[in-house]
Amino acid sequence: MQSITIVLVGDEGLLLLEFEEALTAGGFDVVCFSSGAKAITYLASKGCRAEGVVTDIRLSDPSTNTATEMAVVYISGDSAAEWAINGVPNSMMLEKPFAMAEMITAVDQLLNDRSTGPASA
């Protein structure tokens, strides 16, 4: 069985490392970026095999312009209200602080919803 690749984007180094460890422990391959612009470049590349994105909603260079067919989990400590306006279909918002298991569950749910039909976010 081929593993699922998740793009992880965040500008807080320690949190990015914690999130990467949790996603890897959850069975995902993880490609990390500290810049939304670099993540978007990767997502648009021919070599990209990512099926989902976990991104902080408040980056110096936002990464909300992801492909709508991807599962997207937004993370925020203060901007959850903006998710409804700026979010993409097939996405969820996690407000900090949250348990790492919540992030894994959100990614799993979005990926499962995508494979079974339209997600109700």
JSON list of C-alpha atoms in Angstrom, two decimals:
[
{"chain": "A", "resi": 1, "resn": "MET", "atom": "CA", "xyz": [0.00, 0.00, 0.00]},
{"chain": "A", "resi": 2, "resn": "GLN", "atom": "CA", "xyz": [1.36, 3.39, -1.01]},
{"chain": "A", "resi": 3, "resn": "SER", "atom": "CA", "xyz": [1.59, 5.90, 1.82]},
{"chain": "A", "resi": 4, "resn": "ILE", "atom": "CA", "xyz": [-0.20, 9.24, 1.64]},
{"chain": "A", "resi": 5, "resn": "THR", "atom": "CA", "xyz": [1.86, 12.43, 1.42]},
{"chain": "A", "resi": 6, "resn": "ILE", "atom": "CA", "xyz": [0.81, 15.49, 3.39]},
{"chain": "A", "resi": 7, "resn": "VAL", "atom": "CA", "xyz": [2.29, 18.96, 2.87]},
{"chain": "A", "resi": 8, "resn": "LEU", "atom": "CA", "xyz": [2.87, 20.68, 6.22]},
{"chain": "A", "resi": 9, "resn": "VAL", "atom": "CA", "xyz": [3.25, 24.46, 6.28]},
{"chain": "A", "resi": 10, "resn": "GLY", "atom": "CA", "xyz": [4.04, 26.60, 9.30]},
{"chain": "A", "resi": 11, "resn": "ASP", "atom": "CA", "xyz": [6.32, 29.39, 10.39]},
{"chain": "A", "resi": 12, "resn": "GLU", "atom": "CA", "xyz": [6.86, 28.30, 14.01]},
{"chain": "A", "resi": 13, "resn": "GLY", "atom": "CA", "xyz": [9.81, 25.90, 13.96]},
{"chain": "A", "resi": 14, "resn": "LEU", "atom": "CA", "xyz": [9.06, 23.94, 17.14]},
{"chain": "A", "resi": 15, "resn": "LEU", "atom": "CA", "xyz": [5.38, 23.48, 16.30]},
{"chain": "A", "resi": 16, "resn": "LEU", "atom": "CA", "xyz": [6.26, 22.47, 12.75]},
{"chain": "A", "resi": 17, "resn": "LEU", "atom": "CA", "xyz": [8.55, 19.78, 14.16]},
{"chain": "A", "resi": 18, "resn": "GLU", "atom": "CA", "xyz": [5.84, 18.55, 16.57]},
{"chain": "A", "resi": 19, "resn": "PHE", "atom": "CA", "xyz": [3.25, 18.44, 13.80]},
{"chain": "A", "resi": 20, "resn": "GLU", "atom": "CA", "xyz": [5.64, 16.60, 11.48]},
{"chain": "A", "resi": 21, "resn": "GLU", "atom": "CA", "xyz": [6.38, 13.99, 14.16]},
{"chain": "A", "resi": 22, "resn": "ALA", "atom": "CA", "xyz": [2.65, 13.49, 14.85]},
{"chain": "A", "resi": 23, "resn": "LEU", "atom": "CA", "xyz": [1.77, 13.11, 11.16]},
{"chain": "A", "resi": 24, "resn": "THR", "atom": "CA", "xyz": [4.67, 10.71, 10.59]},
{"chain": "A", "resi": 25, "resn": "ALA", "atom": "CA", "xyz": [3.60, 8.66, 13.62]},
{"chain": "A", "resi": 26, "resn": "GLY", "atom": "CA", "xyz": [0.08, 8.70, 12.12]},
{"chain": "A", "resi": 27, "resn": "GLY", "atom": "CA", "xyz": [1.44, 6.91, 9.04]},
{"chain": "A", "resi": 28, "resn": "PHE", "atom": "CA", "xyz": [1.80, 9.82, 6.63]},
{"chain": "A", "resi": 29, "resn": "ASP", "atom": "CA", "xyz": [4.77, 10.89, 4.54]},
{"chain": "A", "resi": 30, "resn": "VAL", "atom": "CA", "xyz": [5.34, 14.55, 5.31]},
{"chain": "A", "resi": 31, "resn": "VAL", "atom": "CA", "xyz": [6.89, 17.32, 3.21]},
{"chain": "A", "resi": 32, "resn": "CYS", "atom": "CA", "xyz": [7.50, 20.44, 5.35]},
{"chain": "A", "resi": 33, "resn": "PHE", "atom": "CA", "xyz": [7.71, 24.07, 4.36]},
{"chain": "A", "resi": 34, "resn": "SER", "atom": "CA", "xyz": [8.22, 27.18, 6.48]},
{"chain": "A", "resi": 35, "resn": "SER", "atom": "CA", "xyz": [6.85, 29.36, 3.69]},
{"chain": "A", "resi": 36, "resn": "GLY", "atom": "CA", "xyz": [3.45, 29.33, 2.04]},
{"chain": "A", "resi": 37, "resn": "ALA", "atom": "CA", "xyz": [4.98, 30.44, -1.26]},
{"chain": "A", "resi": 38, "resn": "LYS", "atom": "CA", "xyz": [7.39, 27.49, -1.30]},
{"chain": "A", "resi": 39, "resn": "ALA", "atom": "CA", "xyz": [4.56, 25.11, -0.45]},
{"chain": "A", "resi": 40, "resn": "ILE", "atom": "CA", "xyz": [2.41, 26.47, -3.30]},
{"chain": "A", "resi": 41, "resn": "THR", "atom": "CA", "xyz": [5.33, 26.08, -5.71]},
{"chain": "A", "resi": 42, "resn": "TYR", "atom": "CA", "xyz": [5.73, 22.46, -4.61]},
{"chain": "A", "resi": 43, "resn": "LEU", "atom": "CA", "xyz": [1.98, 21.79, -4.86]},
{"chain": "A", "resi": 44, "resn": "ALA", "atom": "CA", "xyz": [1.95, 23.13, -8.42]},
{"chain": "A", "resi": 45, "resn": "SER", "atom": "CA", "xyz": [4.96, 21.07, -9.48]},
{"chain": "A", "resi": 46, "resn": "LYS", "atom": "CA", "xyz": [4.70, 17.94, -11.62]},
{"chain": "A", "resi": 47, "resn": "GLY", "atom": "CA", "xyz": [6.51, 15.91, -8.96]},
{"chain": "A", "resi": 48, "resn": "CYS", "atom": "CA", "xyz": [3.97, 16.69, -6.26]},
{"chain": "A", "resi": 49, "resn": "ARG", "atom": "CA", "xyz": [2.14, 13.62, -5.00]},
{"chain": "A", "resi": 50, "resn": "ALA", "atom": "CA", "xyz": [0.57, 15.23, -1.95]},
{"chain": "A", "resi": 51, "resn": "GLU", "atom": "CA", "xyz": [-3.04, 14.42, -1.17]},
{"chain": "A", "resi": 52, "resn": "GLY", "atom": "CA", "xyz": [-3.48, 16.87, 1.68]},
{"chain": "A", "resi": 53, "resn": "VAL", "atom": "CA", "xyz": [-2.21, 20.02, 3.32]},
{"chain": "A", "resi": 54, "resn": "VAL", "atom": "CA", "xyz": [-1.92, 21.04, 6.96]},
{"chain": "A", "resi": 55, "resn": "THR", "atom": "CA", "xyz": [-1.23, 24.76, 7.19]},
{"chain": "A", "resi": 56, "resn": "ASP", "atom": "CA", "xyz": [-1.21, 27.59, 9.66]},
{"chain": "A", "resi": 57, "resn": "ILE", "atom": "CA", "xyz": [-3.82, 30.12, 8.57]},
{"chain": "A", "resi": 58, "resn": "ARG", "atom": "CA", "xyz": [-1.66, 33.06, 9.66]},
{"chain": "A", "resi": 59, "resn": "LEU", "atom": "CA", "xyz": [1.53, 32.90, 7.62]},
{"chain": "A", "resi": 60, "resn": "SER", "atom": "CA", "xyz": [3.55, 35.85, 6.40]},
{"chain": "A", "resi": 61, "resn": "ASP", "atom": "CA", "xyz": [2.79, 34.48, 2.91]},
{"chain": "A", "resi": 62, "resn": "PRO", "atom": "CA", "xyz": [-0.51, 32.57, 3.09]},
{"chain": "A", "resi": 63, "resn": "SER", "atom": "CA", "xyz": [-0.91, 29.15, 1.49]},
{"chain": "A", "resi": 64, "resn": "THR", "atom": "CA", "xyz": [-4.68, 29.13, 1.11]},
{"chain": "A", "resi": 65, "resn": "ASN", "atom": "CA", "xyz": [-4.54, 28.86, -2.68]},
{"chain": "A", "resi": 66, "resn": "THR", "atom": "CA", "xyz": [-4.32, 25.08, -2.67]},
{"chain": "A", "resi": 67, "resn": "ALA", "atom": "CA", "xyz": [-6.05, 22.83, -5.15]},
{"chain": "A", "resi": 68, "resn": "THR", "atom": "CA", "xyz": [-9.66, 22.36, -4.10]},
{"chain": "A", "resi": 69, "resn": "GLU", "atom": "CA", "xyz": [-9.50, 18.58, -4.55]},
{"chain": "A", "resi": 70, "resn": "MET", "atom": "CA", "xyz": [-6.97, 18.34, -1.71]},
{"chain": "A", "resi": 71, "resn": "ALA", "atom": "CA", "xyz": [-7.84, 17.79, 1.91]},
{"chain": "A", "resi": 72, "resn": "VAL", "atom": "CA", "xyz": [-6.83, 20.93, 3.83]},
{"chain": "A", "resi": 73, "resn": "VAL", "atom": "CA", "xyz": [-6.54, 21.28, 7.61]},
{"chain": "A", "resi": 74, "resn": "TYR", "atom": "CA", "xyz": [-6.08, 24.86, 8.74]},
{"chain": "A", "resi": 75, "resn": "ILE", "atom": "CA", "xyz": [-4.49, 25.63, 12.10]},
{"chain": "A", "resi": 76, "resn": "SER", "atom": "CA", "xyz": [-4.96, 28.88, 13.96]},
{"chain": "A", "resi": 77, "resn": "GLY", "atom": "CA", "xyz": [-4.52, 30.38, 17.37]},
{"chain": "A", "resi": 78, "resn": "ASP", "atom": "CA", "xyz": [-6.57, 33.46, 16.62]},
{"chain": "A", "resi": 79, "resn": "SER", "atom": "CA", "xyz": [-8.03, 33.45, 13.10]},
{"chain": "A", "resi": 80, "resn": "ALA", "atom": "CA", "xyz": [-10.66, 30.72, 13.09]},
{"chain": "A", "resi": 81, "resn": "ALA", "atom": "CA", "xyz": [-13.38, 33.19, 12.07]},
{"chain": "A", "resi": 82, "resn": "GLU", "atom": "CA", "xyz": [-11.51, 33.91, 8.82]},
{"chain": "A", "resi": 83, "resn": "TRP", "atom": "CA", "xyz": [-11.60, 30.25, 7.80]},
{"chain": "A", "resi": 84, "resn": "ALA", "atom": "CA", "xyz": [-15.22, 30.45, 6.62]},
{"chain": "A", "resi": 85, "resn": "ILE", "atom": "CA", "xyz": [-14.31, 33.36, 4.35]},
{"chain": "A", "resi": 86, "resn": "ASN", "atom": "CA", "xyz": [-10.89, 32.28, 3.07]},
{"chain": "A", "resi": 87, "resn": "GLY", "atom": "CA", "xyz": [-10.99, 28.50, 3.40]},
{"chain": "A", "resi": 88, "resn": "VAL", "atom": "CA", "xyz": [-11.33, 26.06, 0.55]},
{"chain": "A", "resi": 89, "resn": "PRO", "atom": "CA", "xyz": [-13.83, 23.25, 0.06]},
{"chain": "A", "resi": 90, "resn": "ASN", "atom": "CA", "xyz": [-12.91, 19.95, 1.74]},
{"chain": "A", "resi": 91, "resn": "SER", "atom": "CA", "xyz": [-11.24, 21.69, 4.67]},
{"chain": "A", "resi": 92, "resn": "MET", "atom": "CA", "xyz": [-11.37, 21.85, 8.46]},
{"chain": "A", "resi": 93, "resn": "MET", "atom": "CA", "xyz": [-10.14, 24.31, 11.09]},
{"chain": "A", "resi": 94, "resn": "LEU", "atom": "CA", "xyz": [-8.28, 23.33, 14.24]},
{"chain": "A", "resi": 95, "resn": "GLU", "atom": "CA", "xyz": [-7.87, 26.01, 16.89]},
{"chain": "A", "resi": 96, "resn": "LYS", "atom": "CA", "xyz": [-4.72, 26.01, 19.01]},
{"chain": "A", "resi": 97, "resn": "PRO", "atom": "CA", "xyz": [-4.20, 24.43, 21.41]},
{"chain": "A", "resi": 98, "resn": "PHE", "atom": "CA", "xyz": [-5.32, 21.01, 20.23]},
{"chain": "A", "resi": 99, "resn": "ALA", "atom": "CA", "xyz": [-4.24, 17.42, 20.76]},
{"chain": "A", "resi": 100, "resn": "MET", "atom": "CA", "xyz": [-2.08, 15.96, 18.01]},
{"chain": "A", "resi": 101, "resn": "ALA", "atom": "CA", "xyz": [-4.61, 13.15, 17.67]},
{"chain": "A", "resi": 102, "resn": "GLU", "atom": "CA", "xyz": [-7.18, 15.76, 16.59]},
{"chain": "A", "resi": 103, "resn": "MET", "atom": "CA", "xyz": [-4.96, 16.77, 13.67]},
{"chain": "A", "resi": 104, "resn": "ILE", "atom": "CA", "xyz": [-4.52, 13.15, 12.56]},
{"chain": "A", "resi": 105, "resn": "THR", "atom": "CA", "xyz": [-8.27, 12.56, 12.87]},
{"chain": "A", "resi": 106, "resn": "ALA", "atom": "CA", "xyz": [-9.05, 15.69, 10.82]},
{"chain": "A", "resi": 107, "resn": "VAL", "atom": "CA", "xyz": [-6.67, 14.66, 8.02]},
{"chain": "A", "resi": 108, "resn": "ASP", "atom": "CA", "xyz": [-8.04, 11.09, 8.01]},
{"chain": "A", "resi": 109, "resn": "GLN", "atom": "CA", "xyz": [-11.65, 12.31, 7.95]},
{"chain": "A", "resi": 110, "resn": "LEU", "atom": "CA", "xyz": [-11.06, 14.71, 5.06]},
{"chain": "A", "resi": 111, "resn": "LEU", "atom": "CA", "xyz": [-9.22, 12.07, 3.04]},
{"chain": "A", "resi": 112, "resn": "ASN", "atom": "CA", "xyz": [-12.00, 9.55, 3.70]},
{"chain": "A", "resi": 113, "resn": "ASP", "atom": "CA", "xyz": [-14.71, 12.11, 2.85]},
{"chain": "A", "resi": 114, "resn": "ARG", "atom": "CA", "xyz": [-12.93, 12.89, -0.41]},
{"chain": "A", "resi": 115, "resn": "SER", "atom": "CA", "xyz": [-12.83, 9.24, -1.41]},
{"chain": "A", "resi": 116, "resn": "THR", "atom": "CA", "xyz": [-16.50, 8.62, -0.54]},
{"chain": "A", "resi": 117, "resn": "GLY", "atom": "CA", "xyz": [-18.01, 11.85, -1.85]},
{"chain": "A", "resi": 118, "resn": "PRO", "atom": "CA", "xyz": [-18.30, 15.58, -1.11]},
{"chain": "A", "resi": 119, "resn": "ALA", "atom": "CA", "xyz": [-17.22, 16.65, 2.36]},
{"chain": "A", "resi": 120, "resn": "SER", "atom": "CA", "xyz": [-19.50, 18.67, 4.56]},
{"chain": "A", "resi": 121, "resn": "ALA", "atom": "CA", "xyz": [-17.18, 21.14, 6.23]}
]
